[in-house]
CSV table of C-alpha atoms in Angstrom, one decimal:
chain,number,residue,atom,x,y,z
A,14,UNK,CA,55.8,-28.5,-7.5
A,15,UNK,CA,54.5,-26.1,-4.5
A,16,UNK,CA,50.7,-26.4,-4.0
A,17,UNK,CA,48.9,-23.2,-4.5
A,18,UNK,CA,47.9,-21.8,-0.9
A,19,UNK,CA,44.3,-19.8,-0.8
A,20,UNK,CA,43.9,-17.6,2.0
A,21,UNK,CA,40.9,-16.4,3.5
A,22,UNK,CA,40.2,-12.6,2.3
A,23,UNK,CA,37.2,-11.1,4.1
A,24,UNK,CA,37.5,-8.2,1.8
A,25,UNK,CA,36.5,-10.0,-1.4
A,26,UNK,CA,33.4,-11.9,0.6
A,27,UNK,CA,31.9,-8.5,1.8
A,28,UNK,CA,32.3,-6.7,-1.3
A,29,UNK,CA,30.5,-9.9,-3.3
A,30,UNK,CA,27.7,-9.7,-0.4
A,31,UNK,CA,27.4,-5.9,-1.2
A,32,UNK,CA,27.2,-6.9,-4.9
A,33,UNK,CA,24.5,-9.5,-4.3
A,34,UNK,CA,22.5,-7.2,-2.0
A,35,UNK,CA,22.4,-4.6,-4.5
A,36,UNK,CA,21.2,-6.7,-7.3
A,37,UNK,CA,18.8,-8.5,-5.1
A,38,UNK,CA,17.1,-4.9,-4.0
A,39,UNK,CA,17.4,-3.7,-7.6
A,40,UNK,CA,15.3,-6.9,-9.0
A,41,UNK,CA,12.8,-6.2,-5.9
A,42,UNK,CA,12.3,-2.5,-6.9
A,43,UNK,CA,11.7,-3.5,-10.7
A,44,UNK,CA,9.4,-6.4,-10.2
A,45,UNK,CA,7.2,-4.0,-8.2
A,46,UNK,CA,7.2,-1.5,-10.5
A,47,UNK,CA,6.4,-4.1,-13.3
A,48,UNK,CA,3.8,-5.7,-11.9
A,49,UNK,CA,2.1,-3.3,-9.4
A,50,UNK,CA,2.3,-2.8,-5.7
A,51,UNK,CA,0.4,-5.0,-3.5
A,52,UNK,CA,-3.0,-3.7,-1.9
A,53,UNK,CA,-2.5,-4.5,1.6
A,54,UNK,CA,1.1,-3.3,1.5
A,55,UNK,CA,0.3,0.3,-0.3
A,56,UNK,CA,-2.9,1.4,0.9
A,57,UNK,CA,-2.7,2.6,4.9
A,58,UNK,CA,-3.9,5.3,6.8
A,59,UNK,CA,-1.1,7.5,6.2
A,60,UNK,CA,-0.6,6.7,2.4
A,61,UNK,CA,-3.5,7.0,0.5
A,62,UNK,CA,-1.7,7.8,-3.1
A,63,UNK,CA,-3.0,6.7,-6.4
A,64,UNK,CA,-1.7,3.5,-7.8
A,65,UNK,CA,-2.1,1.5,-10.9
A,66,UNK,CA,-4.0,-2.1,-10.2
A,67,UNK,CA,-5.1,-5.3,-12.4
A,68,UNK,CA,-7.9,-6.0,-9.3
A,69,UNK,CA,-10.9,-7.8,-10.5
A,70,UNK,CA,-14.2,-8.2,-8.5
A,71,UNK,CA,-15.5,-11.5,-10.3
A,72,UNK,CA,-19.1,-12.2,-10.7
A,73,UNK,CA,-18.3,-15.2,-8.3
A,74,UNK,CA,-17.5,-13.3,-5.8
A,75,UNK,CA,-20.4,-10.9,-6.1
A,76,UNK,CA,-22.8,-14.0,-5.9
A,77,UNK,CA,-20.8,-15.8,-3.3
A,78,UNK,CA,-20.7,-12.7,-0.7
A,79,UNK,CA,-22.9,-12.0,2.3
A,80,UNK,CA,-25.6,-9.3,2.3
A,81,UNK,CA,-28.6,-8.7,4.2
A,82,UNK,CA,-32.2,-9.1,3.4
A,83,UNK,CA,-35.1,-8.2,5.3
A,84,UNK,CA,-36.6,-10.6,8.2
A,85,UNK,CA,-40.1,-10.9,5.6
A,86,UNK,CA,-38.2,-11.4,2.2
A,87,UNK,CA,-40.1,-14.0,0.4
A,88,UNK,CA,-37.9,-16.5,-1.6
A,89,UNK,CA,-38.8,-18.1,-5.0
A,90,UNK,CA,-38.5,-21.4,-3.1
A,91,UNK,CA,-36.5,-23.8,-0.7
A,92,UNK,CA,-34.0,-26.4,-1.2
A,93,UNK,CA,-35.2,-29.7,0.2
A,94,UNK,CA,-33.6,-32.1,2.2
A,95,UNK,CA,-31.0,-34.4,-0.1
A,96,UNK,CA,-31.3,-38.2,0.1
A,97,UNK,CA,-27.7,-38.1,1.8
A,98,UNK,CA,-26.2,-35.8,4.4
A,99,UNK,CA,-25.2,-33.1,1.9
A,100,UNK,CA,-25.6,-32.1,-2.1
A,101,UNK,CA,-22.8,-32.7,-4.1
A,102,UNK,CA,-21.9,-30.4,-7.3
A,103,UNK,CA,-24.0,-31.9,-10.2
A,104,UNK,CA,-26.3,-33.4,-8.0
A,105,UNK,CA,-30.1,-32.6,-8.6
A,106,UNK,CA,-31.9,-30.9,-6.0
A,107,UNK,CA,-36.1,-30.7,-5.2
A,108,UNK,CA,-36.7,-27.3,-5.0
A,109,UNK,CA,-40.2,-26.5,-3.5
A,110,UNK,CA,-41.6,-23.2,-4.8
A,111,UNK,CA,-43.3,-20.4,-2.7
A,112,UNK,CA,-45.6,-17.8,-4.0
A,113,UNK,CA,-46.5,-17.4,-7.7
A,114,UNK,CA,-42.9,-17.6,-9.4
A,115,UNK,CA,-43.0,-19.5,-12.7
A,116,UNK,CA,-39.6,-20.8,-13.9
A,117,UNK,CA,-38.7,-23.2,-17.0
A,118,UNK,CA,-36.0,-25.6,-18.1
A,119,UNK,CA,-32.8,-23.3,-18.4
A,120,UNK,CA,-33.4,-21.0,-15.8
A,121,UNK,CA,-30.4,-20.1,-13.5
A,122,UNK,CA,-31.1,-19.9,-9.6
A,123,UNK,CA,-29.0,-18.8,-6.7
A,124,UNK,CA,-29.1,-20.7,-3.6
A,125,UNK,CA,-28.7,-18.7,-0.5
A,126,UNK,CA,-27.8,-19.7,2.9
A,127,UNK,CA,-29.3,-18.1,5.8
A,128,UNK,CA,-26.6,-17.3,8.2
A,129,UNK,CA,-28.4,-15.5,11.2
A,130,UNK,CA,-30.7,-12.9,12.2
A,131,UNK,CA,-30.2,-9.5,13.4
A,132,UNK,CA,-31.7,-6.1,14.0
A,133,UNK,CA,-30.3,-2.3,12.7
A,134,UNK,CA,-32.3,0.6,13.4
A,135,UNK,CA,-35.1,-1.1,14.2
A,136,UNK,CA,-35.4,-3.0,11.3
A,137,UNK,CA,-35.1,-6.8,11.4
A,138,UNK,CA,-32.6,-8.4,8.7
A,139,UNK,CA,-31.2,-11.8,8.1
A,140,UNK,CA,-27.8,-12.3,7.1
A,141,UNK,CA,-27.3,-14.5,4.1
A,142,UNK,CA,-24.8,-15.4,1.4
A,143,UNK,CA,-24.7,-17.2,-1.8
A,144,UNK,CA,-23.8,-20.9,-1.6
A,145,UNK,CA,-24.5,-22.1,-5.2
A,146,UNK,CA,-25.9,-21.6,-8.4
A,147,UNK,CA,-28.4,-24.4,-10.3
A,148,UNK,CA,-30.0,-24.6,-13.7
A,149,UNK,CA,-33.6,-26.0,-13.6
A,150,UNK,CA,-33.8,-29.2,-15.6
A,151,UNK,CA,-37.3,-30.5,-15.0
A,152,UNK,CA,-40.9,-28.9,-13.6
A,153,UNK,CA,-42.6,-31.2,-11.3
A,154,UNK,CA,-46.0,-30.7,-9.8
A,155,UNK,CA,-47.6,-27.1,-9.2
A,156,UNK,CA,-45.1,-26.3,-6.3
A,157,UNK,CA,-41.9,-28.5,-7.1
A,158,UNK,CA,-39.2,-28.4,-9.7
A,159,UNK,CA,-35.9,-29.9,-10.1
A,160,UNK,CA,-32.3,-28.2,-10.4
A,161,UNK,CA,-29.1,-29.3,-11.2
A,162,UNK,CA,-26.3,-27.8,-9.0
A,163,UNK,CA,-23.6,-26.6,-11.2
A,164,UNK,CA,-21.6,-24.3,-9.0
A,165,UNK,CA,-21.1,-24.7,-5.2
A,166,UNK,CA,-19.3,-21.9,-3.0
A,167,UNK,CA,-20.7,-23.6,0.4
A,168,UNK,CA,-22.2,-26.5,1.6
A,169,UNK,CA,-25.7,-27.1,0.5
A,170,UNK,CA,-27.7,-29.2,3.1
A,171,UNK,CA,-31.2,-28.6,2.3
A,172,UNK,CA,-33.3,-25.4,3.8
A,173,UNK,CA,-31.8,-22.8,1.9
A,174,UNK,CA,-33.7,-20.1,-0.1
A,175,UNK,CA,-33.7,-20.0,-3.6
A,176,UNK,CA,-33.9,-16.8,-5.5
A,177,UNK,CA,-33.8,-16.2,-9.6
A,178,UNK,CA,-30.2,-15.2,-10.6
A,179,UNK,CA,-29.9,-11.9,-12.0
A,180,UNK,CA,-26.1,-12.3,-12.8
A,181,UNK,CA,-23.2,-10.0,-11.9
A,182,UNK,CA,-20.9,-8.3,-14.0
A,183,UNK,CA,-17.3,-8.2,-13.6
A,184,UNK,CA,-15.8,-5.2,-12.0
A,185,UNK,CA,-12.2,-4.2,-13.2
A,186,UNK,CA,-10.4,-1.7,-11.1
A,187,UNK,CA,-8.1,0.6,-13.0
A,188,UNK,CA,-6.8,2.6,-10.1
A,189,UNK,CA,-7.8,3.7,-6.4
A,190,UNK,CA,-7.6,7.5,-5.6
A,191,UNK,CA,-8.0,9.2,-2.3
A,192,UNK,CA,-11.1,11.3,-1.6
A,193,UNK,CA,-12.0,14.2,0.5
A,194,UNK,CA,-15.7,12.9,0.2
A,195,UNK,CA,-17.6,13.4,3.6
A,196,UNK,CA,-19.2,9.6,3.7
A,197,UNK,CA,-19.6,8.4,7.1
A,198,UNK,CA,-21.5,5.2,8.2
A,199,UNK,CA,-21.7,2.0,10.6
A,200,UNK,CA,-20.7,-1.4,10.6
A,201,UNK,CA,-23.9,-3.3,11.1
A,202,UNK,CA,-22.1,-6.7,11.8
A,203,UNK,CA,-19.6,-8.9,10.3
A,204,UNK,CA,-19.5,-12.3,9.0
A,205,UNK,CA,-17.7,-14.3,11.8
A,206,UNK,CA,-19.7,-12.5,14.4
A,207,UNK,CA,-18.1,-12.9,18.1
A,208,UNK,CA,-14.9,-13.8,16.7
A,209,UNK,CA,-11.8,-11.8,15.8
A,210,UNK,CA,-11.9,-10.3,12.3
A,211,UNK,CA,-9.2,-11.6,10.2
A,212,UNK,CA,-7.9,-10.9,6.4
A,213,UNK,CA,-10.7,-11.9,3.9
A,214,UNK,CA,-13.6,-11.6,6.7
A,215,UNK,CA,-16.8,-10.0,5.2
A,216,UNK,CA,-18.4,-6.8,7.2
A,217,UNK,CA,-21.9,-5.4,6.4
A,218,UNK,CA,-22.0,-1.2,6.6
A,219,UNK,CA,-25.4,0.5,6.6
A,220,UNK,CA,-24.4,2.9,3.4
A,221,UNK,CA,-25.0,1.6,-0.2
A,222,UNK,CA,-26.1,2.7,-3.6
A,223,UNK,CA,-28.5,5.1,-2.6
A,224,UNK,CA,-25.5,7.2,-0.7
A,225,UNK,CA,-23.2,6.9,-3.6
A,226,UNK,CA,-21.1,3.8,-2.6
A,227,UNK,CA,-19.8,2.0,-5.2
A,228,UNK,CA,-17.8,-1.5,-6.2
A,229,UNK,CA,-14.1,-1.2,-5.1
A,230,UNK,CA,-14.3,1.9,-2.9
A,231,UNK,CA,-12.0,1.6,0.2
A,232,UNK,CA,-13.4,2.4,4.0
A,233,UNK,CA,-11.5,2.5,7.0
A,234,UNK,CA,-13.2,1.2,10.1
A,235,UNK,CA,-12.5,3.2,13.3
A,236,UNK,CA,-13.2,2.4,16.8
A,237,UNK,CA,-15.2,5.2,18.3
A,238,UNK,CA,-15.4,4.4,21.6
A,239,UNK,CA,-11.9,3.5,22.5
A,240,UNK,CA,-10.7,3.9,26.0
A,241,UNK,CA,-8.6,6.9,25.2
A,242,UNK,CA,-11.2,9.0,23.5
A,243,UNK,CA,-9.3,8.8,20.3
A,244,UNK,CA,-10.8,7.3,17.3
A,245,UNK,CA,-8.4,4.6,16.3
A,246,UNK,CA,-8.3,3.1,13.0
A,247,UNK,CA,-8.9,-0.8,12.8
A,248,UNK,CA,-8.7,-1.9,9.4
A,249,UNK,CA,-9.1,-1.1,5.6
A,250,UNK,CA,-11.8,-3.1,3.8
A,251,UNK,CA,-12.9,-3.0,0.0
A,252,UNK,CA,-16.3,-2.8,-1.2
A,253,UNK,CA,-17.2,-6.0,-3.1
A,254,UNK,CA,-21.0,-5.9,-3.1
A,255,UNK,CA,-23.6,-3.0,-3.2
A,256,UNK,CA,-27.2,-2.7,-2.5
A,257,UNK,CA,-29.6,0.6,-2.1
A,258,UNK,CA,-28.9,0.6,1.7
A,259,UNK,CA,-26.2,-1.2,2.6
A,260,UNK,CA,-22.6,-2.8,1.5
A,261,UNK,CA,-20.6,-5.8,1.8
A,262,UNK,CA,-16.9,-4.9,2.3
A,263,UNK,CA,-14.1,-7.5,2.7
A,264,UNK,CA,-10.9,-7.0,5.1
A,265,UNK,CA,-7.8,-6.2,3.2
A,266,UNK,CA,-5.6,-4.6,5.8
A,267,UNK,CA,-5.8,-5.2,9.8
A,268,UNK,CA,-4.5,-3.0,12.1
A,269,UNK,CA,-6.2,-4.1,15.2
A,270,UNK,CA,-7.6,-7.6,16.0
A,271,UNK,CA,-11.0,-6.5,17.0
A,272,UNK,CA,-14.4,-5.2,15.1
A,273,UNK,CA,-17.9,-4.5,16.5
A,274,UNK,CA,-21.1,-3.5,15.4
A,275,UNK,CA,-21.5,0.5,15.5
A,276,UNK,CA,-17.6,1.1,14.5
A,277,UNK,CA,-17.6,3.9,12.1
A,278,UNK,CA,-17.0,3.3,8.6
A,279,UNK,CA,-15.0,6.1,6.5
A,280,UNK,CA,-14.9,6.6,2.8
A,281,UNK,CA,-10.8,6.7,2.0
A,282,UNK,CA,-10.7,6.0,-1.5
A,283,UNK,CA,-12.5,5.8,-4.9
A,284,UNK,CA,-12.1,2.8,-7.2
A,285,UNK,CA,-11.8,4.0,-11.0
A,286,UNK,CA,-12.9,1.5,-13.3
A,287,UNK,CA,-11.2,-0.1,-16.3
């Protein structure tokens, strides 16, 4: 009996490869249509077409983000130094009260880290961000209380400010739409000042609720003093916290590896709530 001899047939291999490539491409296109396009891939300086999304700005994200307080802001109290080097989740923190704030067991407090001091338009600010939440468990003497740390986003070492926690509603974004509104602001600072910006880095602009800024809105940051005299788009960022006169944005797409105070922030897209 003669053994069968199989010969190499490049035509059949090429045909199989083309079939596999076609099927893979079709699956990728179908998956993008079902699950929605990635934010950083879709939104660019050249394409601001509306698209569906399931993005949610959680209450935790809003509470833990960086923002500006005036330098003379008086907090409700200050976290006292722990017995060990750092507080752990579910530890009880001793809080020294200031002013005439009154609390009772069960009240929720926001623990806030001081990042650094800065000035803008001759106003002195402190850059802060939420470090955790605590629930009052016991009242001490007239100036002290004890609170259990129930959530930690950043280390709590003592010395942090404490303010009443008012809560943040989750914001669900249905879609983004390009806008022709003329809203231009300036970058005041970014969280990791002095370093190159990165995806997820936070920045502060000098436009807020009083100017019509809304959660989820998308701004492009332009380098106004570029060497060739032409404005260059540096990045795209999404609003995650809005105060009356300033807003916090998180970087979603980077075109260049630089960002400076004074760069122009231009509204590109409006977020539509679900």
